[in-house]
mmCIF file of C-alpha atoms and ligand atoms in Angstrom:
data_model
loop_
_atom_site.group_PDB
_atom_site.id
_atom_site.type_symbol
_atom_site.label_atom_id
_atom_site.label_comp_id
_atom_site.label_asym_id
_atom_site.label_seq_id
_atom_site.Cartn_x
_atom_site.Cartn_y
_atom_site.Cartn_z
ATOM 1 C CA MET A 52 -20.417 30.307 -12.543
ATOM 2 C CA HIS A 53 -19.412 30.086 -8.527
ATOM 3 C CA ALA A 54 -22.309 27.676 -8.330
ATOM 4 C CA LEU A 55 -20.569 25.320 -9.815
ATOM 5 C CA ARG A 56 -18.306 24.378 -7.158
ATOM 6 C CA CYS A 57 -18.779 23.586 -3.413
ATOM 7 C CA SER A 58 -16.071 24.769 -1.159
ATOM 8 C CA MET A 59 -14.326 22.354 1.031
ATOM 9 C CA ARG A 60 -12.541 24.797 2.940
ATOM 10 C CA ARG A 61 -9.574 22.580 3.487
ATOM 11 C CA ALA A 62 -5.809 23.127 3.801
ATOM 12 C CA LEU A 63 -3.990 20.602 1.730
ATOM 13 C CA HIS A 64 -0.316 21.234 2.895
ATOM 14 C CA GLY A 65 2.041 19.040 4.543
ATOM 15 C CA GLN A 66 0.792 15.779 2.441
ATOM 16 C CA ALA A 67 3.926 14.657 1.154
ATOM 17 C CA ALA A 68 3.260 11.764 -1.547
ATOM 18 C CA LYS A 69 4.976 8.879 -1.620
ATOM 19 C CA PHE A 70 3.551 6.338 -3.571
ATOM 20 C CA THR A 71 3.924 6.944 -7.567
ATOM 21 C CA VAL A 72 0.634 5.080 -9.165
ATOM 22 C CA THR A 73 1.434 6.188 -12.549
ATOM 23 C CA PRO A 74 4.289 7.962 -13.997
ATOM 24 C CA LEU A 75 1.520 11.262 -13.664
ATOM 25 C CA VAL A 76 -0.284 9.815 -10.217
ATOM 26 C CA GLU A 77 1.344 9.853 -6.681
ATOM 27 C CA ALA A 78 -0.339 9.130 -3.639
ATOM 28 C CA ASN A 79 0.616 9.436 0.480
ATOM 29 C CA PHE A 80 -0.793 6.126 0.735
ATOM 30 C CA PRO A 81 -0.334 2.415 -1.068
ATOM 31 C CA LEU A 82 -2.735 2.700 -4.231
ATOM 32 C CA SER A 83 -2.694 0.673 -7.227
ATOM 33 C CA PRO A 84 -3.667 1.337 -10.987
ATOM 34 C CA LEU A 85 -6.585 -0.865 -10.486
ATOM 35 C CA ASP A 86 -7.657 0.456 -7.539
ATOM 36 C CA LEU A 87 -7.402 4.218 -9.892
ATOM 37 C CA ARG A 88 -9.925 2.907 -12.334
ATOM 38 C CA LYS A 89 -12.370 1.725 -9.673
ATOM 39 C CA PHE A 90 -12.053 4.973 -7.349
ATOM 40 C CA GLY A 91 -12.895 6.441 -10.864
ATOM 41 C CA LEU A 92 -9.899 8.745 -11.993
ATOM 42 C CA GLN A 93 -8.751 8.525 -15.422
ATOM 43 C CA VAL A 94 -5.452 10.697 -17.054
ATOM 44 C CA TYR A 95 -4.692 10.601 -20.803
ATOM 45 C CA PRO A 96 -1.013 12.451 -21.053
ATOM 46 C CA GLU A 97 -1.066 13.847 -24.695
ATOM 47 C CA PHE A 98 -4.464 13.426 -25.411
ATOM 48 C CA ILE A 99 -4.590 16.207 -27.969
ATOM 49 C CA SER A 100 -2.053 17.374 -30.370
ATOM 50 C CA LEU A 101 -0.485 20.838 -30.354
ATOM 51 C CA GLU A 102 -2.368 22.142 -32.979
ATOM 52 C CA GLU A 103 -5.740 20.861 -31.114
ATOM 53 C CA GLU A 104 -4.035 22.863 -28.121
ATOM 54 C CA GLU A 105 -3.494 26.116 -29.821
ATOM 55 C CA ALA A 106 -7.076 25.915 -31.809
ATOM 56 C CA LEU A 107 -8.767 25.473 -28.124
ATOM 57 C CA ALA A 108 -6.942 27.963 -26.444
ATOM 58 C CA LYS A 109 -7.489 30.738 -29.670
ATOM 59 C CA ASP A 110 -11.031 29.478 -29.386
ATOM 60 C CA SER A 111 -11.470 30.398 -25.616
ATOM 61 C CA ARG A 112 -9.495 33.447 -25.564
ATOM 62 C CA ALA A 113 -11.501 34.938 -28.137
ATOM 63 C CA HIS A 114 -14.326 34.830 -25.426
ATOM 64 C CA LEU A 115 -12.446 34.949 -22.180
ATOM 65 C CA TYR A 116 -10.795 38.365 -22.869
ATOM 66 C CA LYS A 117 -13.849 40.008 -22.643
ATOM 67 C CA GLN A 118 -14.507 38.801 -19.031
ATOM 68 C CA PRO A 119 -12.502 40.847 -16.333
ATOM 69 C CA TYR A 120 -10.367 38.812 -13.954
ATOM 70 C CA GLU A 121 -11.662 37.743 -10.800
ATOM 71 C CA ALA A 122 -9.488 37.620 -7.487
ATOM 72 C CA GLY A 123 -12.016 35.565 -5.612
ATOM 73 C CA HIS A 124 -13.161 36.635 -2.250
ATOM 74 C CA TRP A 125 -12.867 34.987 1.286
ATOM 75 C CA ASP A 126 -15.290 32.652 0.688
ATOM 76 C CA ALA A 127 -14.056 31.888 -2.938
ATOM 77 C CA VAL A 128 -13.214 28.264 -4.023
ATOM 78 C CA ILE A 129 -10.866 29.881 -6.807
ATOM 79 C CA MET A 130 -8.407 32.873 -6.946
ATOM 80 C CA ASP A 131 -7.260 34.875 -9.893
ATOM 81 C CA TYR A 132 -8.847 33.811 -12.752
ATOM 82 C CA ARG A 133 -11.847 34.168 -15.754
ATOM 83 C CA GLU A 134 -14.319 31.652 -17.219
ATOM 84 C CA ILE A 135 -16.652 31.846 -19.411
ATOM 85 C CA GLN A 136 -19.192 28.743 -20.644
ATOM 86 C CA ARG A 137 -19.792 28.354 -24.372
ATOM 87 C CA PRO A 138 -21.526 25.960 -26.709
ATOM 88 C CA ILE A 139 -19.703 23.288 -28.372
ATOM 89 C CA SER A 140 -21.006 23.574 -31.440
ATOM 90 C CA GLN A 141 -19.236 27.455 -31.695
ATOM 91 C CA MET A 142 -15.929 25.866 -31.561
ATOM 92 C CA SER A 143 -13.746 25.709 -34.532
ATOM 93 C CA GLY A 144 -13.087 22.200 -36.269
ATOM 94 C CA LEU A 145 -10.643 21.102 -34.699
ATOM 95 C CA SER A 146 -11.381 22.207 -31.546
ATOM 96 C CA GLN A 147 -14.635 20.281 -31.674
ATOM 97 C CA GLU A 148 -12.389 17.032 -32.733
ATOM 98 C CA ALA A 149 -10.354 17.087 -29.497
ATOM 99 C CA ILE A 150 -13.709 17.726 -27.859
ATOM 100 C CA THR A 151 -15.758 14.979 -29.631
ATOM 101 C CA ARG A 152 -12.572 12.193 -29.132
ATOM 102 C CA ALA A 153 -12.741 13.117 -25.119
ATOM 103 C CA LEU A 154 -16.675 13.079 -24.745
ATOM 104 C CA LYS A 155 -16.542 9.584 -26.393
ATOM 105 C CA LEU A 156 -15.048 8.405 -23.404
ATOM 106 C CA PHE A 157 -17.646 9.457 -20.992
ATOM 107 C CA PRO A 158 -19.344 6.632 -18.967
ATOM 108 C CA ALA A 159 -22.059 4.459 -21.122
ATOM 109 C CA GLY A 160 -25.370 6.112 -19.849
ATOM 110 C CA THR A 161 -24.492 9.581 -19.977
ATOM 111 C CA THR A 162 -25.533 12.594 -21.850
ATOM 112 C CA PRO A 163 -22.549 15.491 -22.403
ATOM 113 C CA LEU A 164 -23.719 18.842 -21.579
ATOM 114 C CA PRO A 165 -23.670 20.747 -25.010
ATOM 115 C CA THR A 166 -21.673 23.680 -23.661
ATOM 116 C CA LEU A 167 -17.974 23.501 -22.522
ATOM 117 C CA HIS A 168 -16.747 25.670 -19.802
ATOM 118 C CA ALA A 169 -13.485 27.166 -20.096
ATOM 119 C CA LEU A 170 -11.220 28.539 -17.051
ATOM 120 C CA GLU A 171 -8.382 31.073 -17.028
ATOM 121 C CA LEU A 172 -5.691 30.763 -14.370
ATOM 122 C CA LYS A 173 -3.463 33.185 -13.790
ATOM 123 C CA PRO A 174 0.336 31.820 -12.777
ATOM 124 C CA HIS A 175 -0.384 32.688 -9.001
ATOM 125 C CA GLY A 176 -4.039 31.294 -9.558
ATOM 126 C CA LYS A 177 -5.406 28.560 -7.738
ATOM 127 C CA ILE A 178 -8.145 26.312 -7.102
ATOM 128 C CA LEU A 179 -9.350 25.472 -3.428
ATOM 129 C CA ALA A 180 -10.357 21.825 -2.830
ATOM 130 C CA HIS A 181 -14.401 21.317 -3.407
ATOM 131 C CA VAL A 182 -16.440 19.010 -4.817
ATOM 132 C CA ASP A 183 -18.446 20.227 -8.002
ATOM 133 C CA SER A 184 -22.253 21.042 -7.298
ATOM 134 C CA ILE A 185 -24.342 17.790 -7.742
ATOM 135 C CA LYS A 186 -27.063 20.498 -8.853
ATOM 136 C CA PHE A 187 -25.724 21.488 -12.020
ATOM 137 C CA SER A 188 -24.179 18.509 -13.689
ATOM 138 C CA GLY A 189 -23.883 14.672 -13.452
ATOM 139 C CA GLY A 190 -21.304 12.270 -11.900
ATOM 140 C CA VAL A 191 -18.649 13.290 -14.987
ATOM 141 C CA VAL A 192 -16.163 16.124 -14.408
ATOM 142 C CA ALA A 193 -13.069 16.422 -16.912
ATOM 143 C CA GLY A 194 -10.748 18.777 -18.276
ATOM 144 C CA LEU A 195 -8.413 19.414 -21.064
ATOM 145 C CA CYS A 196 -5.507 20.749 -20.112
ATOM 146 C CA LEU A 197 -3.625 23.633 -22.359
ATOM 147 C CA LEU A 198 -0.809 25.942 -21.708
ATOM 148 C CA SER A 199 0.846 24.625 -18.860
ATOM 149 C CA HIS A 200 2.191 22.173 -16.429
ATOM 150 C CA ALA A 201 -0.521 22.009 -13.366
ATOM 151 C CA CYS A 202 -1.264 19.635 -10.377
ATOM 152 C CA LEU A 203 -4.633 18.251 -9.457
ATOM 153 C CA GLN A 204 -4.911 17.026 -6.039
ATOM 154 C CA LEU A 205 -7.802 14.848 -4.682
ATOM 155 C CA THR A 206 -8.573 14.782 -0.977
ATOM 156 C CA PRO A 207 -11.392 13.209 0.678
ATOM 157 C CA ASP A 208 -14.312 15.518 1.127
ATOM 158 C CA VAL A 209 -15.222 16.210 4.662
ATOM 159 C CA GLY A 210 -17.519 18.810 4.143
ATOM 160 C CA GLY A 211 -20.366 16.962 2.235
ATOM 161 C CA VAL A 212 -21.493 18.307 -1.194
ATOM 162 C CA GLU A 213 -24.078 20.464 0.324
ATOM 163 C CA GLU A 214 -23.248 24.268 -0.954
ATOM 164 C CA GLY A 215 -21.119 26.055 1.360
ATOM 165 C CA ARG A 216 -20.719 23.412 4.164
ATOM 166 C CA ALA A 217 -17.992 23.810 6.253
ATOM 167 C CA PRO A 218 -15.704 20.915 7.441
ATOM 168 C CA SER A 219 -15.934 19.913 11.126
ATOM 169 C CA ALA A 220 -13.131 21.013 13.540
ATOM 170 C CA ALA A 221 -12.159 17.628 14.226
ATOM 171 C CA ALA A 222 -12.382 16.567 10.444
ATOM 172 C CA ALA A 223 -10.138 19.761 9.883
ATOM 173 C CA ALA A 224 -7.298 19.083 12.309
ATOM 174 C CA GLN A 225 -6.455 15.572 10.709
ATOM 175 C CA HIS A 226 -5.413 17.085 7.517
ATOM 176 C CA THR A 227 -1.817 16.400 7.898
ATOM 177 C CA THR A 228 -2.441 12.294 7.819
ATOM 178 C CA ALA A 229 -5.441 12.967 5.094
ATOM 179 C CA PRO A 230 -4.925 10.665 2.207
ATOM 180 C CA CYS A 231 -3.882 12.886 -0.925
ATOM 181 C CA ILE A 232 -3.467 11.766 -4.572
ATOM 182 C CA SER A 233 -1.786 14.190 -6.626
ATOM 183 C CA ILE A 234 -1.625 14.113 -10.244
ATOM 184 C CA HIS A 235 0.512 16.114 -12.573
ATOM 185 C CA LEU A 236 -1.102 17.535 -15.521
ATOM 186 C CA PRO A 237 1.304 18.128 -18.233
ATOM 187 C CA PRO A 238 -0.332 20.539 -20.808
ATOM 188 C CA ARG A 239 -2.219 18.350 -23.551
ATOM 189 C CA THR A 240 -3.593 16.090 -20.744
ATOM 190 C CA PHE A 241 -7.093 14.895 -20.471
ATOM 191 C CA TYR A 242 -8.389 13.633 -17.477
ATOM 192 C CA MET A 243 -11.725 12.764 -16.081
ATOM 193 C CA LEU A 244 -13.170 11.855 -12.305
ATOM 194 C CA THR A 245 -16.030 9.741 -12.160
ATOM 195 C CA GLY A 246 -17.941 7.999 -9.042
ATOM 196 C CA GLU A 247 -15.792 8.178 -5.554
ATOM 197 C CA ALA A 248 -13.529 10.372 -7.591
ATOM 198 C CA ARG A 249 -16.161 13.114 -8.480
ATOM 199 C CA TYR A 250 -18.333 12.331 -5.262
ATOM 200 C CA GLY A 251 -16.320 11.737 -2.461
ATOM 201 C CA TRP A 252 -13.088 13.720 -2.631
ATOM 202 C CA GLY A 253 -12.605 17.028 -3.332
ATOM 203 C CA HIS A 254 -10.365 18.492 -6.522
ATOM 204 C CA ALA A 255 -7.850 21.374 -6.201
ATOM 205 C CA VAL A 256 -5.242 23.225 -8.108
ATOM 206 C CA PRO A 257 -2.439 24.411 -6.281
ATOM 207 C CA SER A 258 -0.686 27.673 -7.605
ATOM 208 C CA ASP A 259 2.558 25.832 -5.802
ATOM 209 C CA THR A 260 5.412 24.999 -8.140
ATOM 210 C CA LEU A 261 5.429 21.571 -9.054
ATOM 211 C CA THR A 262 8.760 18.952 -8.534
ATOM 212 C CA VAL A 263 8.616 16.331 -11.520
ATOM 213 C CA ASN A 264 11.334 14.250 -11.493
ATOM 214 C CA GLY A 265 13.210 16.159 -9.104
ATOM 215 C CA GLU A 266 12.819 19.110 -11.664
ATOM 216 C CA GLU A 267 11.200 22.211 -10.495
ATOM 217 C CA ILE A 268 8.227 23.651 -12.666
ATOM 218 C CA ASN A 269 6.566 27.006 -12.542
ATOM 219 C CA ARG A 270 2.871 26.966 -13.094
ATOM 220 C CA ASP A 271 2.163 29.429 -15.795
ATOM 221 C CA THR A 272 -0.934 30.863 -17.094
ATOM 222 C CA ARG A 273 -2.943 27.937 -17.514
ATOM 223 C CA ILE A 274 -6.504 27.455 -19.474
ATOM 224 C CA SER A 275 -8.738 24.051 -18.643
ATOM 225 C CA VAL A 276 -11.874 23.143 -21.093
ATOM 226 C CA MET A 277 -14.049 21.581 -18.759
ATOM 227 C CA LEU A 278 -16.576 19.188 -20.129
ATOM 228 C CA ARG A 279 -19.550 18.132 -17.935
ATOM 229 C CA ASP A 280 -22.934 15.620 -18.402
ATOM 230 C CA GLU A 281 -26.343 16.061 -17.832
ATOM 231 C CA LEU A 282 -27.666 15.714 -14.254
ATOM 232 C CA PRO A 283 -29.652 11.897 -14.719
ATOM 233 C CA SER A 284 -33.145 12.181 -15.352
ATOM 234 C CA LEU A 285 -35.380 10.702 -12.518
ATOM 235 C CA PRO A 286 -36.835 7.438 -13.155
HETATM 236 C C1 OGA B 51 -13.679 23.684 -11.624
HETATM 237 C C2 OGA B 51 -12.489 22.473 -11.581
HETATM 238 C C3 OGA B 51 -10.186 21.929 -12.373
HETATM 239 C C4 OGA B 51 -9.059 21.968 -13.442
HETATM 240 O O1 OGA B 51 -13.601 24.399 -12.581
HETATM 241 O O2 OGA B 51 -14.738 23.450 -10.912
HETATM 242 O O3 OGA B 51 -12.294 21.950 -10.583
HETATM 243 O O4 OGA B 51 -8.664 21.627 -14.204
HETATM 244 N N1 OGA B 51 -11.128 22.772 -12.470
HETATM 245 O O5 OGA B 51 -9.393 23.505 -13.874
HETATM 246 MN MN1 MN B 52 -14.196 21.340 -9.979
#
């Protein structure tokens, strides 16, 4: 499943968020909620019920537990995790209800993939900045967030979307001033990246402690149920 992600290999540290765009979204540059929509980021807190969260976590764990945890090697985008792919039709009724509601928000003209990708991150597990492979899925990258608060950070993709291409030294040197959008993802949030947010920017999930309204929150074990769409067919 490594192929799902193309590494951006870029540090995200030192990017203080200054502007609150919505209660869950901050940026280190001025940005309006309307810009955010055009940019292709949508965030829906409390999208699923506690019961649906439990069902999705239980259904995912029934298969996740058969996988070993992977530590990630030097070139890895993701560390301390395990993951599975499952047909959506094989999830329980309650899980499928939540997923169907999420898939209804996919843009018109897209075809959701019939399989989901569930990813469990240990409390210190993290995902470095990357762009999802453009070879295996289309223009929608969406996630249902379960069990733990987390932060999703978006930064412009300096490496391009070719597999394994490293950023230029000049681009890497600019990282402290690069624009960064930070999205707080409480459990039961649904988020969707399309357009510029999916193709032009990388996304990352750091393992760091989050500060929410001045309060520090530690990341715990987190499961995300990732939903994507089919590659558009050629005309
Ligand atoms: C991925 C990814 C984000 C998340 O699996 O490619 O970016 O919210 N996941 O877990
Ligand atoms: Mn990704």
